[in-house]
mmCIF file with all atom_site columns, C-alpha atoms in Angstrom:
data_model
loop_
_atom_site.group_PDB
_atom_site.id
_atom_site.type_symbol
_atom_site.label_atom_id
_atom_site.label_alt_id
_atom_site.label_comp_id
_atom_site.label_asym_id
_atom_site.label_entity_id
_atom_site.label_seq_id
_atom_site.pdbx_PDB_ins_code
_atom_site.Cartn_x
_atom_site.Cartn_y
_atom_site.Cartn_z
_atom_site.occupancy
_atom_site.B_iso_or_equiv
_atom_site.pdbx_formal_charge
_atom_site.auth_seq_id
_atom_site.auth_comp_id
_atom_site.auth_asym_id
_atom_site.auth_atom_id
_atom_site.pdbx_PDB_model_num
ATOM 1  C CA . UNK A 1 1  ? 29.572 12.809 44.025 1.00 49.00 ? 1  UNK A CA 1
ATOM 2  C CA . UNK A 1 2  ? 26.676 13.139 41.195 1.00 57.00 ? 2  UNK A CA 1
ATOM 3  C CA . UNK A 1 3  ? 27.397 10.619 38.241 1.00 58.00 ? 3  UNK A CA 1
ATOM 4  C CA . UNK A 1 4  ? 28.047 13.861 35.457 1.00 57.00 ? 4  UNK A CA 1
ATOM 5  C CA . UNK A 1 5  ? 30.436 16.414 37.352 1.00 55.00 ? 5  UNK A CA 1
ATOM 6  C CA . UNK A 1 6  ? 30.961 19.243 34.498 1.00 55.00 ? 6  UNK A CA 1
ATOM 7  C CA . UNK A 1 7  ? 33.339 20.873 36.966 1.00 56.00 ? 7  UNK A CA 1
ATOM 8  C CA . UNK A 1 8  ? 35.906 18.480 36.903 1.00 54.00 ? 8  UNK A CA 1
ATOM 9  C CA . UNK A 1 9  ? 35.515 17.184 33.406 1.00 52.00 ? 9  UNK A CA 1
ATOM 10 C CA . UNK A 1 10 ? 38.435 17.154 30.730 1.00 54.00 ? 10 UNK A CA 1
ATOM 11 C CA . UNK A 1 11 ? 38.206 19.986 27.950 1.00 55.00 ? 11 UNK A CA 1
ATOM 12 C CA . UNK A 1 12 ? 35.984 18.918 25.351 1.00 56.00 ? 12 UNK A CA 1
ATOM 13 C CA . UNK A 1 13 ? 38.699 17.823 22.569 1.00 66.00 ? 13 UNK A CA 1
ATOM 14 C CA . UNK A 1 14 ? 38.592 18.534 18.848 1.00 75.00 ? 14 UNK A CA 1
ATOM 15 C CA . UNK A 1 15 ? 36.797 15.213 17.720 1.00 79.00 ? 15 UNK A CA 1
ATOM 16 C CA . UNK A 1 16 ? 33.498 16.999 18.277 1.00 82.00 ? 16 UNK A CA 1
ATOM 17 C CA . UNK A 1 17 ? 32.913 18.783 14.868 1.00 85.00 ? 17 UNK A CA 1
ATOM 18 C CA . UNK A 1 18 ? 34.052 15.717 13.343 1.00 87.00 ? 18 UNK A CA 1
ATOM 19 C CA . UNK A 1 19 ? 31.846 13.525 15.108 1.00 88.00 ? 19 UNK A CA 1
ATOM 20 C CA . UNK A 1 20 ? 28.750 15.739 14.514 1.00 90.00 ? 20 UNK A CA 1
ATOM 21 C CA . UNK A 1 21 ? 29.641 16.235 11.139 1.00 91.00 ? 21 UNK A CA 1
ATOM 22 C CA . UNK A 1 22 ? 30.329 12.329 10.446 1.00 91.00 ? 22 UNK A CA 1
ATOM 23 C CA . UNK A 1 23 ? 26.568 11.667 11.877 1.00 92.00 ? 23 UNK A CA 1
ATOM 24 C CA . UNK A 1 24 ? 24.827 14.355 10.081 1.00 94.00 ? 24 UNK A CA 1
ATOM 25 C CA . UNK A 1 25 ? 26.433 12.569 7.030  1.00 95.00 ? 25 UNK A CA 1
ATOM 26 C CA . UNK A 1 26 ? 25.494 9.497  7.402  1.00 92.00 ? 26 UNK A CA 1
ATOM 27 C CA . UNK A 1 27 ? 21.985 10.708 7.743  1.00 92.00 ? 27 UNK A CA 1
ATOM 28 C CA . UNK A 1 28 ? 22.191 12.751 4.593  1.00 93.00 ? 28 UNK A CA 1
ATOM 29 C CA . UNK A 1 29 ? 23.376 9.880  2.274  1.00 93.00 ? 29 UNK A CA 1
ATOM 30 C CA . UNK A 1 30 ? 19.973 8.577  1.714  1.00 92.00 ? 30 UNK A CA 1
ATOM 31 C CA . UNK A 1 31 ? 19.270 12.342 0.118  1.00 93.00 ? 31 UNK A CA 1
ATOM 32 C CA . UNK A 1 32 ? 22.021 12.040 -1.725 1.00 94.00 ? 32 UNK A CA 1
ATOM 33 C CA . UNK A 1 33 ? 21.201 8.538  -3.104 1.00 93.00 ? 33 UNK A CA 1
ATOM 34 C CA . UNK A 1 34 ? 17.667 9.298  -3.837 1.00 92.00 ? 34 UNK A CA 1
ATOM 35 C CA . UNK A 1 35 ? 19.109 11.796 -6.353 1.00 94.00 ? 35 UNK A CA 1
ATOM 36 C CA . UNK A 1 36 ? 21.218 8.781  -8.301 1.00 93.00 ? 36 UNK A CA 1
ATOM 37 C CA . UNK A 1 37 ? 18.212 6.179  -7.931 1.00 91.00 ? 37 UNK A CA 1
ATOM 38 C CA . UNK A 1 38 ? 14.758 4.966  -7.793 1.00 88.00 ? 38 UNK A CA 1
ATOM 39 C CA . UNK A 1 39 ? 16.181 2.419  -5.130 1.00 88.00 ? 39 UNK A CA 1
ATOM 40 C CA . UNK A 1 40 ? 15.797 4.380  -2.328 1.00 86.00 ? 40 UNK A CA 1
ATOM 41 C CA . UNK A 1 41 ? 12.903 6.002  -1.006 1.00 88.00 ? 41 UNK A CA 1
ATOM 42 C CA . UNK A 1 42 ? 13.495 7.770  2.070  1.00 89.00 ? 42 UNK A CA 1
ATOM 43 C CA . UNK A 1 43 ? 10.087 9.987  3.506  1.00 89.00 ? 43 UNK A CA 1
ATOM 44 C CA . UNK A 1 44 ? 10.609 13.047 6.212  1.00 93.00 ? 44 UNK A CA 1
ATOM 45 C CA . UNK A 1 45 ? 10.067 9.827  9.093  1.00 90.00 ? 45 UNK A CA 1
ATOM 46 C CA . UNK A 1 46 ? 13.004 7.776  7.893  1.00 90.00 ? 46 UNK A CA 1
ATOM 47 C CA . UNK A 1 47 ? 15.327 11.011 7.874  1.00 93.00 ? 47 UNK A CA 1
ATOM 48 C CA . UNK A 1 48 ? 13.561 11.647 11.647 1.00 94.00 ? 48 UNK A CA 1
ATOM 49 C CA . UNK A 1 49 ? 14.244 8.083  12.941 1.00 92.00 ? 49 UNK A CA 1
ATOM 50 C CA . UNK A 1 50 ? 17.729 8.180  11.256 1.00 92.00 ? 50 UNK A CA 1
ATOM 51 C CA . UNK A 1 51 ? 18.479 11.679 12.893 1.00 94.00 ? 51 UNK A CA 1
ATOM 52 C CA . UNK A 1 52 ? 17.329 10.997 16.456 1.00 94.00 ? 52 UNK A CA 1
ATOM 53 C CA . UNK A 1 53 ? 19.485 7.492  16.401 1.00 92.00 ? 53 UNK A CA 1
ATOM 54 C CA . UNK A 1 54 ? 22.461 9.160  14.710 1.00 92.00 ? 54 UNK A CA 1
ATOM 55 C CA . UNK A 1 55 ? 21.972 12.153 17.519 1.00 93.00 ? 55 UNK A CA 1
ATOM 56 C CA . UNK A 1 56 ? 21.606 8.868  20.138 1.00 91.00 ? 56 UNK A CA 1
ATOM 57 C CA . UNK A 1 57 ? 24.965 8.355  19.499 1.00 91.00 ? 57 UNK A CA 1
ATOM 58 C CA . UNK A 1 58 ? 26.358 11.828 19.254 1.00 91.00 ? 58 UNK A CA 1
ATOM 59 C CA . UNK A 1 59 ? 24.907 12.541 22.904 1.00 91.00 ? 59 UNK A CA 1
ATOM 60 C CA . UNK A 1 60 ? 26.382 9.202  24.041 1.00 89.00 ? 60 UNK A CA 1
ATOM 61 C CA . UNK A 1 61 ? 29.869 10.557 22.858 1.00 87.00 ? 61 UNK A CA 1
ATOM 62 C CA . UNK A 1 62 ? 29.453 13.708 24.646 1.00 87.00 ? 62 UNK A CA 1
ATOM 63 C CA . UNK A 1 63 ? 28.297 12.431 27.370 1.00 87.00 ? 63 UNK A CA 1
ATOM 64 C CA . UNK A 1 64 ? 31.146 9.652  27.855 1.00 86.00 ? 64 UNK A CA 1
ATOM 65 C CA . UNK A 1 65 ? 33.767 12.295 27.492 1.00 83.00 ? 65 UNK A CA 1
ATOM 66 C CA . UNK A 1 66 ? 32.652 14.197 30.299 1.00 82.00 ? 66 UNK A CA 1
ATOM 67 C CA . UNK A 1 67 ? 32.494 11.455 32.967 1.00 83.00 ? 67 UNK A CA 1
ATOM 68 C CA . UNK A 1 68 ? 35.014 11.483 35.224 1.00 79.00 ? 68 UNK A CA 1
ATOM 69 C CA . UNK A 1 69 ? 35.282 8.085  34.466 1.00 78.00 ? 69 UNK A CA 1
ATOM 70 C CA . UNK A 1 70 ? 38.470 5.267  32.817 1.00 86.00 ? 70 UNK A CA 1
ATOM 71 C CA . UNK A 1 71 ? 38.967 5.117  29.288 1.00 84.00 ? 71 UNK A CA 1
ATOM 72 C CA . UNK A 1 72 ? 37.859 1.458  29.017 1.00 88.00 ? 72 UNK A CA 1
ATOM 73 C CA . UNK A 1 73 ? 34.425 2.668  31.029 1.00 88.00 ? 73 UNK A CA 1
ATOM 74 C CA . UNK A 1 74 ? 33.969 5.510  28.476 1.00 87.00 ? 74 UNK A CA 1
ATOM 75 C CA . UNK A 1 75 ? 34.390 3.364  25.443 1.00 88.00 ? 75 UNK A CA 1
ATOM 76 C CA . UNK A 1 76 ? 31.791 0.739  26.691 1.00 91.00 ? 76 UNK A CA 1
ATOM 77 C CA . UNK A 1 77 ? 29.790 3.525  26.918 1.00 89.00 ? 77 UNK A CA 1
ATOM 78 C CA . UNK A 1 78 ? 30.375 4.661  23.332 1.00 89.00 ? 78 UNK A CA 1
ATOM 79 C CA . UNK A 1 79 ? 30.573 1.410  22.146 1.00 93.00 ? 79 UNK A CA 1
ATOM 80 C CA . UNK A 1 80 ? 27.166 -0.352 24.008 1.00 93.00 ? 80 UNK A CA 1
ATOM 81 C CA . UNK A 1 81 ? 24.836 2.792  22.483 1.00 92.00 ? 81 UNK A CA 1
ATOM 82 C CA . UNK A 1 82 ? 25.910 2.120  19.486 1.00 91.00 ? 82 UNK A CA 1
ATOM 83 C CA . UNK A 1 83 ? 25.205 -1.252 19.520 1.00 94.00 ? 83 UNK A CA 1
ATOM 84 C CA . UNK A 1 84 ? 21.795 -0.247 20.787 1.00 92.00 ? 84 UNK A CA 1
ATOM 85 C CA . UNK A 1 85 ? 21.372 1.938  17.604 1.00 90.00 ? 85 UNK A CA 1
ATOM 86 C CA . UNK A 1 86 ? 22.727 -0.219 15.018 1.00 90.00 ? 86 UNK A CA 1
ATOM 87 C CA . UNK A 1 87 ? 20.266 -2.723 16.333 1.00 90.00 ? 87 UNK A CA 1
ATOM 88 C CA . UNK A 1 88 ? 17.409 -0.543 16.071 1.00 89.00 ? 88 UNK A CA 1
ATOM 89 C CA . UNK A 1 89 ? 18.352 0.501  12.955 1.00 87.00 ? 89 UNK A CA 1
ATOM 90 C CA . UNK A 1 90 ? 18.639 -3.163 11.173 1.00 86.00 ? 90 UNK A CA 1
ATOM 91 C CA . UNK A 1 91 ? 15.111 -4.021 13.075 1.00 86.00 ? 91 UNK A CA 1
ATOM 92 C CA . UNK A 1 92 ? 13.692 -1.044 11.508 1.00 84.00 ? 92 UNK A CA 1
ATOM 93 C CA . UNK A 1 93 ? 14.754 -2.103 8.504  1.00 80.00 ? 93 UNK A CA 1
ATOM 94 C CA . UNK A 1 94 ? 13.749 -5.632 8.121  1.00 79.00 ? 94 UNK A CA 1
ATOM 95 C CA . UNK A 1 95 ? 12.426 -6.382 11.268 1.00 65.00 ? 95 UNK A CA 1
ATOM 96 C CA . UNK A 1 96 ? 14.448 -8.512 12.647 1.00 61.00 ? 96 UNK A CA 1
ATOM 97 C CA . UNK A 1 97 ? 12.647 -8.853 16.216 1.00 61.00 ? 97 UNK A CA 1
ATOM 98 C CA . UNK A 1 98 ? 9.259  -9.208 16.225 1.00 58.00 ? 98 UNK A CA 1
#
């Protein structure tokens, strides 16, 4: 039995245009701030690196829901990529790791 089996996955649920719409959000508040103030100065590379994380996450999502897989496995899932983002996001920030 392959690890992703679309056939017997549950319906895709209504959280998804949420979800996307929650991400895409977050990565347009820096636009939206650089309007108000000088303080933040995002360039086309921070809104890339913020975009591919943020979409990290939104494939994770999608891609926990469709395992045939426990609830508690699924959130792990959910919950260990973002982890995994919000950690690359603080190192990119202030470098944290070096």
């Amino acid at each position: 039995m392959p690890l992703l089996d679309l056939s017997r996955a549950r319906p895709i649920r209504h959280w998804r245009i949420p979800l996307w719409s929650m991400l895409a959000l977050i990565v347009l508040a820096p636009a939206v701030a650089m309007r108000f103030t000088g303080e933040v100065k995002w360039d086309a590379a921070d809104f890339l690196m913020a975009a591919v994380l943020m979409g990290t996450i939104g494939v994770a999502c999608e891609v926990a829901a469709r395992l045939p897989a426990q609830a508690p496995i699924r959130a792990l899932i959910v919950l260990g990529s973002t982890l995994l983002v919000l950690t690359i996001w603080a190192d990119a920030a202030v470098g944290l790791l070096d």
